[in-house]
């Protein structure tokens, strides 16, 4: 028996080390490539899972050793160390799911996607910070649904059912409500168009999604935005219709998630106009050039009311795609697309920077995607999501402490810490110092108090 225990410990250490080595060998690439990261982990898991199944006939002790090893190297490896957070693993896992579930000509067949999603769940069961996965997954799902980039609703439902099997109904309830909202919103839009009796408003083919605040991970806009006059009539018409349908409800417009298409009529070299697929902020900027060929950043800002950071990011995307030309940038057709992008990156956008509509714009495609993600913006979004998770954790810890103390009335510090960790371990692993800070916050808010004369004893205040 002693020999078996020793072999199990040795196997656990070996499996963990092999997993760490595998991730270390691809760390630099894997940190930016979710597919490589997850496939590397799965390759190690499958190799040693087969060994446990065949050589040790899935004996409980060896299965437990494999589980322990996987949990260690998945949550603590070269990639997570470089990111200085174990939360990197669930983030990359959620992003790989997004790659598979998003429309793409590179995607494998449906049955192959289902197989890969099932494999992803093998990794998911070892993730400690499941709340991080949930936050990233819900944000990415929201984008797929809003922008209609989800490949198949069946695959989305399959993934949600798998998450529900492992983490329970509450974990996936908001994801399910998001799909219900999409269906309800479609019916509402049909009624609106039927009520209007026309296909478009003032020449604009307009559609809208009405989504419940409590179900969607959507933050209010971080910038002001003046809706272009070309779209104001559409916005006003729908607001009036919605108020008549739902008395007492308030609509909050989220232009940062909206998008549209603009047709070019200024490029004389092409008989057929290009169609620009752009964000609402980009539309707001480009529509200013209906009246002027050149505008400074300051003039555009006055018209759109966008903040400096939001406007600079918008102008940068338009300049990178050569839709707008920045003052001082040379226009040479011999330059490659990469050289043009690097040139734009090197130029600083000032209030006085002049932007001119590029009348010589050329593209191989008639439908041009200019709403391209900028890496710095993606990194900021990822960082903000992690901050959001940290804030949410503090609230969950406080809620757990109050629940426990309400039931126990009085409890020692050590016992309270243990019960909080036990309650939350299925979502994330609470840090001791954060729990202590949350207890201090609740004492300040007069939910708890320290019992006089008794060391490390807390009492619940009704």
Coordinates of C-alpha atoms in Angstrom, one line a residue:
X1 CA 0.0 0.0 0.0
X2 CA 2.9 2.3 0.9
X3 CA 4.5 1.6 -2.5
X4 CA 1.2 2.4 -4.3
X5 CA 0.9 5.7 -2.5
X6 CA 4.5 6.6 -3.4
X7 CA 3.8 5.8 -7.1
X8 CA 0.8 8.0 -7.0
X9 CA 2.8 10.9 -5.6
X10 CA 5.5 10.4 -8.1
X11 CA 3.0 10.3 -10.9
X12 CA 1.4 13.5 -9.7
X13 CA 4.8 15.3 -9.6
X14 CA 5.8 13.9 -13.0
X15 CA 2.5 14.8 -14.7
X16 CA 2.7 18.3 -13.2
X17 CA 6.3 18.8 -14.4
X18 CA 5.5 17.5 -17.9
X19 CA 2.6 19.9 -18.1
X20 CA 4.7 22.8 -17.0
X21 CA 7.4 22.0 -19.5
X22 CA 4.9 21.7 -22.3
X23 CA 3.4 25.2 -21.6
X24 CA 6.9 26.6 -21.0
X25 CA 7.9 25.5 -24.5
X26 CA 5.1 27.6 -26.2
X27 CA 4.7 30.3 -23.5
X28 CA 5.5 33.3 -25.7
X29 CA 3.2 32.3 -28.5
X30 CA 0.5 30.8 -26.3
X31 CA 0.0 34.0 -24.2
X32 CA -1.4 35.6 -27.4
X33 CA -2.8 32.5 -29.0
X34 CA -5.6 30.8 -27.1
X35 CA -5.8 27.8 -29.5
X36 CA -2.1 26.9 -29.0
X37 CA -2.4 27.3 -25.2
X38 CA -5.5 25.1 -24.8
X39 CA -4.3 22.5 -27.3
X40 CA -0.9 22.2 -25.5
X41 CA -2.7 21.6 -22.1
X42 CA -5.1 19.0 -23.7
X43 CA -2.2 17.1 -25.3
X44 CA -0.6 16.6 -21.9
X45 CA -3.9 15.7 -20.3
X46 CA -4.9 13.2 -22.9
X47 CA -1.5 11.5 -22.9
X48 CA -1.5 10.9 -19.1
X49 CA -5.2 10.2 -18.9
X50 CA -4.7 7.3 -21.4
X51 CA -1.9 6.0 -19.2
X52 CA -4.1 6.1 -16.1
X53 CA -6.9 4.4 -18.0
X54 CA -4.8 1.6 -19.6
X55 CA -1.9 1.0 -17.3
X56 CA -3.7 1.6 -14.0
X57 CA -7.3 0.8 -15.1
X58 CA -8.6 4.2 -13.8
X59 CA -7.9 3.4 -10.2
X60 CA -9.3 6.2 -8.0
X61 CA -5.9 7.0 -6.4
X62 CA -4.2 7.5 -9.8
X63 CA -7.1 9.4 -11.2
X64 CA -6.9 11.8 -8.2
X65 CA -3.1 12.2 -8.7
X66 CA -3.8 13.1 -12.4
X67 CA -6.5 15.6 -11.3
X68 CA -4.2 17.2 -8.8
X69 CA -1.3 17.5 -11.3
X70 CA -3.6 19.0 -14.0
X71 CA -5.1 21.5 -11.5
X72 CA -1.6 22.7 -10.6
X73 CA -0.1 23.2 -14.0
X74 CA -3.3 24.6 -15.6
X75 CA -3.6 27.3 -12.9
X76 CA 0.1 28.0 -12.3
X77 CA 2.4 27.8 -15.4
X78 CA 4.7 30.0 -17.5
X79 CA 1.9 31.8 -19.1
X80 CA 0.1 32.7 -15.8
X81 CA 3.4 33.6 -14.2
X82 CA 4.2 36.0 -17.1
X83 CA 0.7 37.6 -16.7
X84 CA 1.2 37.6 -12.9
X85 CA -2.2 36.0 -12.4
X86 CA -3.8 32.6 -12.5
X87 CA -6.8 34.3 -14.2
X88 CA -4.9 34.1 -17.5
X89 CA -5.9 30.5 -18.0
X90 CA -9.7 31.0 -17.9
X91 CA -9.3 34.1 -20.0
X92 CA -7.5 32.2 -22.8
X93 CA -10.0 29.3 -22.5
X94 CA -13.0 31.7 -23.0
X95 CA -11.2 33.3 -25.9
X96 CA -10.7 29.9 -27.6
X97 CA -14.4 29.2 -27.2
X98 CA -15.1 32.5 -28.9
X99 CA -12.8 31.6 -31.9
X100 CA -14.7 28.3 -32.3
X101 CA -18.2 29.7 -31.9
X102 CA -17.7 32.8 -34.1
X103 CA -18.4 32.7 -37.9
X104 CA -15.2 32.0 -39.8
X105 CA -14.3 30.1 -43.1
X106 CA -11.4 28.6 -41.2
X107 CA -13.7 26.8 -38.7
X108 CA -13.9 23.0 -38.8
X109 CA -17.1 21.0 -39.4
X110 CA -19.9 21.0 -36.8
X111 CA -19.1 17.6 -35.3
X112 CA -15.4 18.5 -34.9
X113 CA -16.3 21.8 -33.2
X114 CA -18.5 19.8 -30.7
X115 CA -15.6 17.4 -30.0
X116 CA -13.2 20.4 -29.4
X117 CA -15.8 22.1 -27.1
X118 CA -16.1 18.8 -25.1
X119 CA -12.3 18.7 -24.8
X120 CA -12.4 22.4 -23.6
X121 CA -14.7 21.3 -20.8
X122 CA -12.0 18.8 -19.7
X123 CA -9.7 21.8 -19.0
X124 CA -12.6 23.9 -17.6
X125 CA -13.2 21.5 -14.7
X126 CA -9.6 22.2 -13.4
X127 CA -10.0 26.0 -13.6
X128 CA -10.0 27.6 -10.2
X129 CA -11.1 31.1 -11.2
X130 CA -14.3 30.1 -12.9
X131 CA -15.8 33.6 -12.4
X132 CA -13.1 35.0 -14.7
X133 CA -14.1 32.5 -17.4
X134 CA -17.8 33.4 -16.9
X135 CA -17.1 37.1 -17.2
X136 CA -15.0 36.8 -20.4
X137 CA -17.3 34.2 -21.9
X138 CA -20.4 36.3 -21.3
X139 CA -18.8 39.5 -22.8
X140 CA -17.6 37.6 -25.9
X141 CA -21.1 35.9 -26.2
X142 CA -22.7 39.4 -26.0
X143 CA -20.5 40.6 -28.9
X144 CA -21.3 37.5 -31.0
X145 CA -25.1 38.0 -30.5
X146 CA -25.1 41.8 -30.9
X147 CA -23.0 41.7 -34.1
X148 CA -24.6 38.5 -35.5
X149 CA -21.2 36.7 -35.7
X150 CA -22.3 33.5 -33.9
X151 CA -21.8 30.5 -36.2
X152 CA -24.7 28.4 -35.0
X153 CA -27.2 28.7 -32.1
X154 CA -27.1 24.9 -31.7
X155 CA -23.4 25.1 -30.8
X156 CA -23.9 28.0 -28.4
X157 CA -26.7 26.0 -26.7
X158 CA -24.4 22.9 -26.5
X159 CA -21.7 24.9 -24.8
X160 CA -24.1 26.5 -22.3
X161 CA -25.5 23.0 -21.5
X162 CA -22.0 21.7 -20.8
X163 CA -21.2 24.7 -18.5
X164 CA -24.5 24.1 -16.7
X165 CA -23.6 20.4 -16.1
X166 CA -20.4 21.3 -14.4
X167 CA -21.2 24.6 -12.6
X168 CA -24.9 24.6 -12.1
X169 CA -28.0 26.5 -13.2
X170 CA -27.0 29.9 -11.6
X171 CA -23.7 29.9 -13.5
X172 CA -25.4 29.9 -16.9
X173 CA -28.8 31.7 -16.1
X174 CA -27.7 35.0 -17.5
X175 CA -26.4 33.4 -20.7
X176 CA -29.7 31.8 -21.3
X177 CA -31.5 35.1 -20.6
X178 CA -29.3 36.7 -23.3
X179 CA -30.7 34.4 -25.9
X180 CA -34.3 35.0 -24.7
X181 CA -33.7 38.8 -25.0
X182 CA -32.6 38.4 -28.6
X183 CA -35.8 36.6 -29.5
X184 CA -37.9 39.2 -27.6
X185 CA -36.0 42.0 -29.3
X186 CA -36.6 40.6 -32.8
X187 CA -40.4 40.5 -32.1
X188 CA -40.3 44.1 -30.8
X189 CA -38.4 45.3 -33.9
X190 CA -40.9 43.6 -36.2
X191 CA -43.8 45.4 -34.4
X192 CA -41.9 48.7 -34.7
X193 CA -41.4 48.3 -38.5
X194 CA -45.0 47.2 -38.9
X195 CA -46.2 50.2 -36.9
X196 CA -44.1 52.6 -39.0
X197 CA -45.4 51.0 -42.2
X198 CA -42.2 51.7 -44.1
X199 CA -38.9 49.7 -44.5
X200 CA -36.6 52.6 -43.8
X201 CA -36.7 56.0 -42.1
X202 CA -35.4 59.0 -44.0
X203 CA -33.5 56.6 -46.3
X204 CA -31.8 54.7 -43.4
X205 CA -32.5 51.0 -43.0
X206 CA -32.5 51.0 -39.2
X207 CA -32.7 48.1 -36.6
X208 CA -32.3 48.0 -32.9
X209 CA -31.7 45.5 -30.1
X210 CA -33.4 46.1 -26.7
X211 CA -31.5 44.2 -24.1
X212 CA -32.2 43.8 -20.3
X213 CA -29.6 45.6 -18.1
X214 CA -29.5 42.8 -15.6
X215 CA -28.7 40.0 -18.0
X216 CA -26.0 41.6 -20.3
X217 CA -22.4 42.4 -19.3
X218 CA -22.7 45.8 -21.1
X219 CA -21.3 49.0 -19.4
X220 CA -22.6 52.5 -20.1
X221 CA -20.6 54.5 -22.7
X222 CA -17.4 56.0 -21.4
X223 CA -17.7 59.0 -23.6
X224 CA -20.4 61.5 -24.7
X225 CA -21.6 61.2 -28.3
X226 CA -23.7 63.4 -30.4
X227 CA -25.9 61.3 -32.7
X228 CA -25.5 62.4 -36.3
X229 CA -28.4 64.3 -37.8
X230 CA -28.8 61.5 -40.3
X231 CA -29.7 59.0 -37.5
X232 CA -31.5 61.3 -35.1
X233 CA -34.9 60.7 -36.7
X234 CA -34.5 56.9 -36.4
X235 CA -33.6 57.2 -32.7
X236 CA -36.5 59.5 -31.9
X237 CA -39.0 57.3 -33.8
X238 CA -38.0 54.2 -31.9
X239 CA -37.9 55.9 -28.5
X240 CA -41.5 57.2 -29.1
X241 CA -42.7 53.7 -30.1
X242 CA -41.0 52.0 -27.1
X243 CA -42.4 54.5 -24.6
X244 CA -45.9 53.8 -26.0
X245 CA -45.3 50.0 -25.7
X246 CA -43.7 50.0 -22.3
X247 CA -44.8 52.8 -20.0
X248 CA -42.3 53.6 -17.2
X249 CA -39.3 51.9 -18.8
X250 CA -36.2 53.9 -19.8
X251 CA -34.0 53.3 -22.9
X252 CA -30.3 53.8 -22.5
X253 CA -28.6 53.9 -25.9
X254 CA -25.2 52.2 -26.2
X255 CA -23.5 53.5 -29.3
X256 CA -20.2 51.9 -28.5
X257 CA -21.8 48.5 -29.4
X258 CA -23.6 49.7 -32.5
X259 CA -22.5 49.5 -36.1
X260 CA -23.6 50.5 -39.5
X261 CA -22.8 50.7 -43.2
X262 CA -22.0 53.8 -45.3
X263 CA -21.9 54.0 -49.1
X264 CA -19.2 56.1 -50.8
X265 CA -20.2 58.6 -53.5
X266 CA -17.0 60.6 -53.6
X267 CA -14.6 58.1 -55.1
X268 CA -14.7 58.9 -58.9
X269 CA -12.3 56.1 -59.8
X270 CA -15.0 53.4 -59.0
X271 CA -18.3 53.2 -60.8
X272 CA -19.7 51.1 -58.0
X273 CA -19.6 52.7 -54.6
X274 CA -17.7 51.0 -51.8
X275 CA -19.7 50.0 -48.7
X276 CA -17.8 50.8 -45.4
X277 CA -18.7 48.6 -42.5
X278 CA -18.0 50.7 -39.4
X279 CA -18.8 51.5 -35.8
X280 CA -21.3 54.2 -34.9
X281 CA -18.4 56.4 -33.7
X282 CA -16.7 56.0 -37.1
X283 CA -20.0 56.8 -38.8
X284 CA -20.3 59.9 -36.6
X285 CA -16.9 61.1 -37.8
X286 CA -17.3 60.2 -41.5
X287 CA -20.7 61.8 -41.8
X288 CA -19.0 65.2 -40.9
X289 CA -17.2 64.9 -44.3
X290 CA -20.5 65.2 -46.1
X291 CA -20.1 69.0 -45.7
X292 CA -16.3 69.4 -45.6
X293 CA -13.3 67.6 -47.3
X294 CA -10.9 68.4 -44.5
X295 CA -11.4 68.8 -40.7
X296 CA -9.1 69.1 -37.7
X297 CA -9.4 66.8 -34.7
X298 CA -10.8 69.7 -32.7
X299 CA -13.5 70.4 -35.3
X300 CA -14.5 66.8 -35.4
X301 CA -14.6 66.7 -31.6
X302 CA -16.9 69.7 -31.4
X303 CA -19.3 68.0 -33.8
X304 CA -19.2 64.5 -32.3
X305 CA -18.7 65.3 -28.6
X306 CA -16.4 62.3 -28.3
X307 CA -13.7 62.4 -25.6
X308 CA -10.0 62.7 -26.6
X309 CA -9.2 59.0 -26.1
X310 CA -12.4 57.7 -27.9
X311 CA -11.9 60.1 -30.8
X312 CA -8.2 59.4 -31.2
X313 CA -8.9 55.6 -31.3
X314 CA -11.7 56.2 -33.9
X315 CA -9.5 58.4 -36.1
X316 CA -6.6 56.0 -35.8
X317 CA -8.7 53.2 -37.2
X318 CA -9.9 55.4 -40.1
X319 CA -6.4 56.5 -40.9
X320 CA -5.0 53.0 -40.7
X321 CA -7.5 51.8 -43.3
X322 CA -6.6 54.9 -45.5
X323 CA -10.2 56.2 -45.5
X324 CA -8.9 59.4 -44.0
X325 CA -5.5 60.9 -44.5
X326 CA -3.6 62.5 -41.7
X327 CA -1.8 65.8 -42.3
X328 CA 1.9 65.2 -42.9
X329 CA 1.5 61.5 -43.9
X330 CA 2.9 60.8 -47.4
X331 CA 0.5 59.1 -49.8
X332 CA 2.6 56.6 -51.8
X333 CA 1.0 53.8 -53.6
X334 CA 4.2 51.8 -53.5
X335 CA 4.0 51.4 -49.7
X336 CA 2.7 48.1 -48.4
X337 CA -0.4 48.1 -46.1
X338 CA 1.8 47.2 -43.1
X339 CA 4.1 50.2 -43.8
X340 CA 1.1 52.5 -44.0
X341 CA -0.2 51.2 -40.7
X342 CA 3.2 51.6 -39.0
X343 CA 3.4 55.2 -40.4
X344 CA 0.1 56.0 -38.8
X345 CA 1.1 54.4 -35.5
X346 CA 4.2 56.6 -35.3
X347 CA 2.2 59.8 -35.8
X348 CA 0.8 61.6 -32.8
X349 CA -2.8 62.9 -33.2
X350 CA -3.1 66.5 -31.9
X351 CA -6.1 68.9 -31.7
X352 CA -4.7 70.6 -34.8
X353 CA -4.0 67.5 -36.8
X354 CA -5.9 67.8 -40.1
X355 CA -7.8 64.9 -41.6
X356 CA -8.8 64.7 -45.2
X357 CA -11.2 62.4 -47.0
X358 CA -9.1 60.1 -49.3
X359 CA -10.7 60.5 -52.7
X360 CA -8.2 58.0 -54.2
X361 CA -9.1 55.2 -51.8
X362 CA -8.7 51.8 -53.3
X363 CA -9.6 48.3 -52.0
X364 CA -9.9 44.9 -53.6
X365 CA -13.2 44.4 -51.9
X366 CA -16.4 46.4 -52.5
X367 CA -17.5 45.9 -48.8
X368 CA -14.7 47.2 -46.7
X369 CA -14.4 46.4 -43.0
X370 CA -13.0 49.5 -41.2
X371 CA -14.2 48.6 -37.8
X372 CA -11.0 46.7 -37.1
X373 CA -9.9 46.0 -33.5
X374 CA -6.8 47.9 -32.3
X375 CA -4.5 45.8 -30.2
X376 CA -4.1 48.5 -27.5
X377 CA -7.9 48.7 -27.2
X378 CA -8.1 44.9 -26.9
X379 CA -5.5 44.9 -24.1
X380 CA -7.3 47.7 -22.3
X381 CA -10.6 45.8 -22.5
X382 CA -8.9 42.7 -21.1
X383 CA -7.4 44.7 -18.3
X384 CA -10.7 46.4 -17.5
X385 CA -12.5 43.0 -17.5
X386 CA -10.0 41.7 -14.8
X387 CA -10.6 44.8 -12.7
X388 CA -14.4 44.2 -13.0
X389 CA -13.9 40.7 -11.8
X390 CA -11.9 41.8 -8.8
X391 CA -14.5 44.4 -7.8
X392 CA -17.3 41.8 -8.2
X393 CA -15.3 39.3 -6.0
X394 CA -15.2 41.8 -3.2
X395 CA -19.0 42.1 -3.3
X396 CA -19.4 38.3 -3.4
X397 CA -17.1 37.9 -0.4
X398 CA -19.0 40.5 1.6
X399 CA -22.3 38.8 0.7
X400 CA -20.9 35.4 1.8
X401 CA -19.7 36.9 5.1
X402 CA -23.1 38.4 5.8
X403 CA -25.0 35.2 4.9
X404 CA -22.7 33.1 7.2
X405 CA -22.9 35.6 10.1
X406 CA -26.6 36.0 9.8
X407 CA -27.0 32.2 10.2
X408 CA -24.2 31.7 12.9
X409 CA -24.7 35.0 14.8
X410 CA -21.2 34.7 16.4
X411 CA -18.2 33.1 14.9
X412 CA -14.4 33.0 15.3
X413 CA -12.2 34.6 12.7
X414 CA -10.6 31.3 11.6
X415 CA -14.0 29.6 11.2
X416 CA -15.4 32.5 9.3
X417 CA -12.5 32.5 6.9
X418 CA -12.9 28.7 6.3
X419 CA -16.6 29.0 5.6
X420 CA -16.2 31.9 3.2
X421 CA -13.6 29.9 1.2
X422 CA -15.8 26.8 1.2
X423 CA -18.8 28.8 -0.1
X424 CA -16.9 30.5 -2.9
X425 CA -14.4 27.9 -4.0
X426 CA -16.6 26.7 -6.9
X427 CA -16.4 30.2 -8.4
X428 CA -12.9 31.4 -7.4
X429 CA -10.3 30.9 -4.7
X430 CA -10.7 33.9 -2.3
X431 CA -7.4 35.5 -1.1
X432 CA -7.0 35.7 2.7
X433 CA -6.0 39.4 2.7
X434 CA -9.1 40.3 0.5
X435 CA -11.4 38.5 2.9
X436 CA -9.9 40.4 5.9
X437 CA -10.4 43.7 4.0
X438 CA -14.0 42.8 3.3
X439 CA -14.6 41.9 7.0
X440 CA -13.2 45.3 7.9
X441 CA -15.6 47.0 5.4
X442 CA -18.6 45.2 6.9
X443 CA -17.5 46.2 10.4
X444 CA -17.4 49.9 9.2
X445 CA -20.9 49.5 7.6
X446 CA -22.1 48.0 10.9
X447 CA -23.0 44.6 9.6
X448 CA -20.6 43.0 12.1
X449 CA -18.8 43.9 15.3
X450 CA -15.9 42.5 17.2
X451 CA -16.9 40.9 20.5
X452 CA -15.3 42.6 23.5
X453 CA -13.1 40.5 25.7
X454 CA -13.0 37.6 23.2
X455 CA -10.1 37.5 20.8
X456 CA -10.9 37.1 17.0
X457 CA -14.6 36.7 17.7
X458 CA -17.2 38.4 15.5
X459 CA -20.9 39.1 16.1
X460 CA -23.7 39.8 13.6
X461 CA -25.5 43.0 14.0
X462 CA -29.1 42.8 12.9

